[in-house]
């Protein structure tokens, strides 16, 4: 570069934003992008060490320092690190999706310190779209349509060794000719890398006329025993476009997995399958309406769920799951066409299910572990997925032990008189005035209350317990100066909202029977944790370095209150993180990265299943936990102290 | 071995024949087998050099000399060469199917010197069955059903890296428990070996209760434009159990591929697909009846056919095949579930189609080349597949050039007044008394005649021509002293059999229009050969070292008579071999060996397509060949000589 050129003005054009900026020749390309308002990720702040700011120089010249972050292949394809490049001439620069990705969006559920989401993976969705313009056939080059397409994909994208679905061949001749030989091929990675040396063999699952790369979506679902959650993902931007939640329609056939399996044993599997497929289709409809995405533009479906839910969804009768020694049909389930199950997506869409560990430790917990990155850290973590089929994991990057503790549906508002899923109108926040015993409630969306969601229940029980409205055995004190505690149709209850204040036009209450359900649910979870931790020769209070709480309920779960009722161990509060629906997080992140697909398989292999159902220690621990917060108050020193303080305060007030 | 033991008597038990024999300790195992009447192949006669007499020592001890023919892996699995083993103790010996195989059965069509069938392949069917007895699950070992099965297959058969069809998972739990954990898994190799270093990934396509290895069958079909042939194969014994033939029901929609494609262009593809599927199902029903094999025991279907036939069968509209530049949908078609096309096999059965070369040089010719082993030899070979969509290949192991010459259906009895497929009752042999002009006819199966098959037509035309009943231009001499030549409804005709002698109760005749069709058909084939050979700078008479004739017609094709009418080049007769239906041979042999599956892909890649339809040399050659035997008599010196002899004989007789 001569001195003259240093003062030359050059134009830099950024794709796909179509933003242009004039800079002096010699300017740093990353700085130019920042000035132009083009978002390029540069984790290391421009030092050249992270490799996240890679761009492709489509035309023009730059002077780049090459670091080890740019491979030979990338270098040949004119990939450069923006921070290491000086602009020499007019440029057209393409900013690839990986460099545009807003990590904050991907990890939006994380409310903790950031160490609760998988890291180190690159953005390589399982589903990819490739646009090619093919030369039309001539007498000299009349290769078959498929050969022409494969040749084009190889030349432009270096793709090879692909398997092709027959349906692609069926559509190919017409699609190529209707679109003037410009088509978009969709490929899917369906299997993990077989061995280190092997390359993946992507499968071509669809072919569309024209350039449809902009329409590149998939679905991630968590199929819970009580609740089903779904997200519609934009695979170009790595973000959630829409999300929806609903009760699993199987609820009408039984509240927990055991009653569902029992129903299957009576020949009901097809009915249950139909029910959950109906729920999925309903949520899918919501997602399409919200996002205005076209149904046909969905190319993949990743599903996490417990073993029973997955087997029923796939039409695999789960009856043997309930019979000792509790064997599932398969831990790794081959990909299956989603439309063959009745899910209303295009015929090219495959359903991916997470590998599972055992009959009662399913792909949902695997997805959660992968999503939260528990398997990546040395930190000894307690991962707890609060739901009807509550599952817990203890471990770190070296070992993982998992167990299921059937908690019942209370945490998801199931089996609760005014329970509901965590959607608008659900009571989630609850405060109680210790002197008047009048409540202050908050609902999701700020609407008038309709019912109570799982996290609301925990907050309510903790509040009532701390205020002395509910006793340690879960019964109401009935001699209190408030008309909110009353004898209802189903025994004693506390009125959370009067009919005039609610959407339903009826009083919203929490009953003694609701509280009883909740106490049994929390006892199962706590006893499970205790038993698992003790089984590896540790104790909750001394050894757990991190607690990650996942669950399909509302996101306002209050850790303090969870400890108050004895759901979580009484350890320093800064070790807790709530990540929302962990299974859905895992399903989403895995949709974004084949790295995590490999991790999912590894986690399923390395996790040891621990059977609680016939464990006598677990039964003992469970009975001891049927108390607020616990029969052994020394397990919950901070709660004990708080209660004593409250008592003396109340005594003072009275 | 001590001297004492030499006189000890020991028992040798051979599986699966369950034959037992008492021998002296020290006896040679191969000789013991021969004495016991157990068939073990030993090509080298017991010298230890061929490796064909391998057996597995299931129990007891032998003393074996190890040669390079036994791999490390085999040695560990107690595989020994029978000829190299001395019996030391009581033995149980398993004779695997490869060693039991009767090669003669596999190569039954070969009537030549043996150099016309692919060699050097080992018996490794694409479809395999594996029986395993699994340990039932216990609380200590409650792996999933699929993991248990895969573990069992790995332990017993060293199978790994398998893909599993979802339908297998669906059937698995019930099948395992119904059969007391004894099941047979069926695997299929669907793809050729990707690269030399890679191992194949077989696909598990079925699971059955109990040991079903004895029931191990597949289908091989040749889908011709006019005729469809099918065989039911026993994959344990490598032999044909039943075979069937019928006209392709598409005939009602047009006689050649062009008219079929034209029908598709008018929206008729689904109808044509239905028609050929109906034909396949009909033949399949015949095969099941003949063999008494159960429909569900068929595990695979290999199909050879020309590009148009295959595309229609698969529901791939062939309209672009007819439009320049004549591109097929795909040269390598992914495996497709046969039942999805309406073929009445089990849902686990995949249909394999041979890779094709071009729009008019299809997988049928590829199958033929592979089956005949043309690609394996240095010999310059002319491979001719005589059929409606006649295809020819010139080449050897170094290069292959192919072309299609649409001959019309005459060779298969199509478009012929009394034409029929080559089944019982078809006139195949024909001799004519030169003085009385009375015929002697022979039919397939020795029944009363019903009609004339393709090979019969050639024999008849040659006979009538040599006897002077038909002139060089294909017209009847009408002044002959016989009532067999007469004026019929459709012009002149010769009566082959009177009504009283036939099954139909009507005279069976050959008409001038039949002869005209046949002459046009033979002219197309001969002109094609001439054009192709000339295009590589050679001539038929000087350079062709071998001629392999394939065709779906009867097996009594007379080479001499084929030369007499000018269908085949006039070269030494010992260079000709007739191999029957070469496409079906290739489909069958490929079903028997994954080696040939790899060859099929290689042959498709190495074959160059030569377009005759717009070639002016071909048109010139074709017109010159519309004569018996040819306009240029010097092309057929031996025929010229024979005719002159006949003439002088007739003159002498008269």
PDB file of C-alpha atoms in Angstrom, chain A residues 137-139 142-147 161 164-166 169-170 172-174 177 194 198 314-316 319-320 325-336 611, chain B residues 137-139 142-148 161 164-166 169-170 172-174 177 194 198 314-316 319-320 325-336:
ATOM      1  CA  UNK A 137     -28.998 -29.857 -19.960  1.00  0.00           C
ATOM      2  CA  UNK A 138     -27.574 -29.831 -23.470  1.00  0.00           C
ATOM      3  CA  UNK A 139     -26.953 -32.670 -25.927  1.00  0.00           C
ATOM      4  CA  UNK A 142     -27.458 -34.604 -20.586  1.00  0.00           C
ATOM      5  CA  UNK A 143     -26.678 -35.993 -17.166  1.00  0.00           C
ATOM      6  CA  UNK A 144     -29.704 -37.011 -15.149  1.00  0.00           C
ATOM      7  CA  UNK A 145     -31.533 -34.360 -13.164  1.00  0.00           C
ATOM      8  CA  UNK A 146     -30.291 -35.754  -9.864  1.00  0.00           C
ATOM      9  CA  UNK A 147     -26.688 -36.015 -11.073  1.00  0.00           C
ATOM     10  CA  UNK A 161     -21.505 -38.263  -0.049  1.00  0.00           C
ATOM     11  CA  UNK A 164     -31.189 -38.640  -1.134  1.00  0.00           C
ATOM     12  CA  UNK A 165     -34.774 -39.308  -0.139  1.00  0.00           C
ATOM     13  CA  UNK A 166     -36.765 -40.905  -2.909  1.00  0.00           C
ATOM     14  CA  UNK A 169     -36.221 -37.646  -6.903  1.00  0.00           C
ATOM     15  CA  UNK A 170     -39.959 -37.779  -7.458  1.00  0.00           C
ATOM     16  CA  UNK A 172     -37.064 -33.158  -9.036  1.00  0.00           C
ATOM     17  CA  UNK A 173     -37.738 -33.123 -12.808  1.00  0.00           C
ATOM     18  CA  UNK A 174     -40.770 -30.829 -12.592  1.00  0.00           C
ATOM     19  CA  UNK A 177     -37.943 -27.118 -15.114  1.00  0.00           C
ATOM     20  CA  UNK A 194     -20.276 -42.275  13.504  1.00  0.00           C
ATOM     21  CA  UNK A 198     -15.973 -40.449   9.290  1.00  0.00           C
ATOM     22  CA  UNK A 314     -44.329 -42.711  18.115  1.00  0.00           C
ATOM     23  CA  UNK A 315     -46.984 -45.382  18.542  1.00  0.00           C
ATOM     24  CA  UNK A 316     -44.593 -47.636  20.499  1.00  0.00           C
ATOM     25  CA  UNK A 319     -46.578 -51.218  28.482  1.00  0.00           C
ATOM     26  CA  UNK A 320     -43.167 -52.814  29.077  1.00  0.00           C
ATOM     27  CA  UNK A 325     -37.212 -54.582  34.828  1.00  0.00           C
ATOM     28  CA  UNK A 326     -38.589 -51.499  33.058  1.00  0.00           C
ATOM     29  CA  UNK A 327     -37.105 -51.661  29.567  1.00  0.00           C
ATOM     30  CA  UNK A 328     -37.849 -49.012  26.950  1.00  0.00           C
ATOM     31  CA  UNK A 329     -38.158 -49.973  23.275  1.00  0.00           C
ATOM     32  CA  UNK A 330     -35.057 -48.074  22.219  1.00  0.00           C
ATOM     33  CA  UNK A 331     -32.683 -45.524  23.663  1.00  0.00           C
ATOM     34  CA  UNK A 332     -31.758 -44.144  20.248  1.00  0.00           C
ATOM     35  CA  UNK A 333     -34.793 -43.854  18.055  1.00  0.00           C
ATOM     36  CA  UNK A 334     -34.265 -43.651  14.294  1.00  0.00           C
ATOM     37  CA  UNK A 335     -35.654 -40.601  12.536  1.00  0.00           C
ATOM     38  CA  UNK A 336     -39.287 -40.991  11.520  1.00  0.00           C
ATOM     39  CA  UNK A 611     -33.883 -46.624  40.239  1.00  0.00           C
TER      40      UNK A 611
ATOM     41  CA  UNK B 137     -33.603 -58.046  30.810  1.00  0.00           C
ATOM     42  CA  UNK B 138     -32.886 -58.048  34.516  1.00  0.00           C
ATOM     43  CA  UNK B 139     -32.839 -55.206  37.038  1.00  0.00           C
ATOM     44  CA  UNK B 142     -32.337 -53.263  31.720  1.00  0.00           C
ATOM     45  CA  UNK B 143     -30.944 -51.833  28.501  1.00  0.00           C
ATOM     46  CA  UNK B 144     -33.552 -50.888  25.926  1.00  0.00           C
ATOM     47  CA  UNK B 145     -34.890 -53.566  23.632  1.00  0.00           C
ATOM     48  CA  UNK B 146     -33.065 -52.136  20.653  1.00  0.00           C
ATOM     49  CA  UNK B 147     -29.763 -51.784  22.528  1.00  0.00           C
ATOM     50  CA  UNK B 148     -30.108 -55.393  23.644  1.00  0.00           C
ATOM     51  CA  UNK B 161     -22.610 -49.410  12.731  1.00  0.00           C
ATOM     52  CA  UNK B 164     -32.326 -49.235  11.907  1.00  0.00           C
ATOM     53  CA  UNK B 165     -35.660 -48.656  10.232  1.00  0.00           C
ATOM     54  CA  UNK B 166     -38.202 -47.109  12.546  1.00  0.00           C
ATOM     55  CA  UNK B 169     -38.358 -50.368  16.575  1.00  0.00           C
ATOM     56  CA  UNK B 170     -42.129 -50.345  16.392  1.00  0.00           C
ATOM     57  CA  UNK B 172     -39.495 -54.894  18.518  1.00  0.00           C
ATOM     58  CA  UNK B 173     -40.884 -54.956  22.097  1.00  0.00           C
ATOM     59  CA  UNK B 174     -43.756 -57.318  21.298  1.00  0.00           C
ATOM     60  CA  UNK B 177     -41.376 -60.978  24.326  1.00  0.00           C
ATOM     61  CA  UNK B 194     -18.860 -45.342  -0.356  1.00  0.00           C
ATOM     62  CA  UNK B 198     -15.374 -47.139   4.589  1.00  0.00           C
ATOM     63  CA  UNK B 314     -41.572 -45.475  -9.545  1.00  0.00           C
ATOM     64  CA  UNK B 315     -44.143 -42.865 -10.504  1.00  0.00           C
ATOM     65  CA  UNK B 316     -41.495 -40.558 -11.985  1.00  0.00           C
ATOM     66  CA  UNK B 319     -41.979 -37.032 -20.186  1.00  0.00           C
ATOM     67  CA  UNK B 320     -38.558 -35.355 -20.120  1.00  0.00           C
ATOM     68  CA  UNK B 325     -31.656 -33.436 -24.603  1.00  0.00           C
ATOM     69  CA  UNK B 326     -33.275 -36.561 -23.131  1.00  0.00           C
ATOM     70  CA  UNK B 327     -32.501 -36.349 -19.427  1.00  0.00           C
ATOM     71  CA  UNK B 328     -33.683 -39.011 -16.993  1.00  0.00           C
ATOM     72  CA  UNK B 329     -34.716 -38.047 -13.447  1.00  0.00           C
ATOM     73  CA  UNK B 330     -31.823 -39.867 -11.812  1.00  0.00           C
ATOM     74  CA  UNK B 331     -29.170 -42.377 -12.757  1.00  0.00           C
ATOM     75  CA  UNK B 332     -28.872 -43.728  -9.222  1.00  0.00           C
ATOM     76  CA  UNK B 333     -32.271 -44.084  -7.639  1.00  0.00           C
ATOM     77  CA  UNK B 334     -32.470 -44.257  -3.852  1.00  0.00           C
ATOM     78  CA  UNK B 335     -34.103 -47.351  -2.385  1.00  0.00           C
ATOM     79  CA  UNK B 336     -37.875 -47.048  -2.080  1.00  0.00           C
TER      80      UNK B 336
END
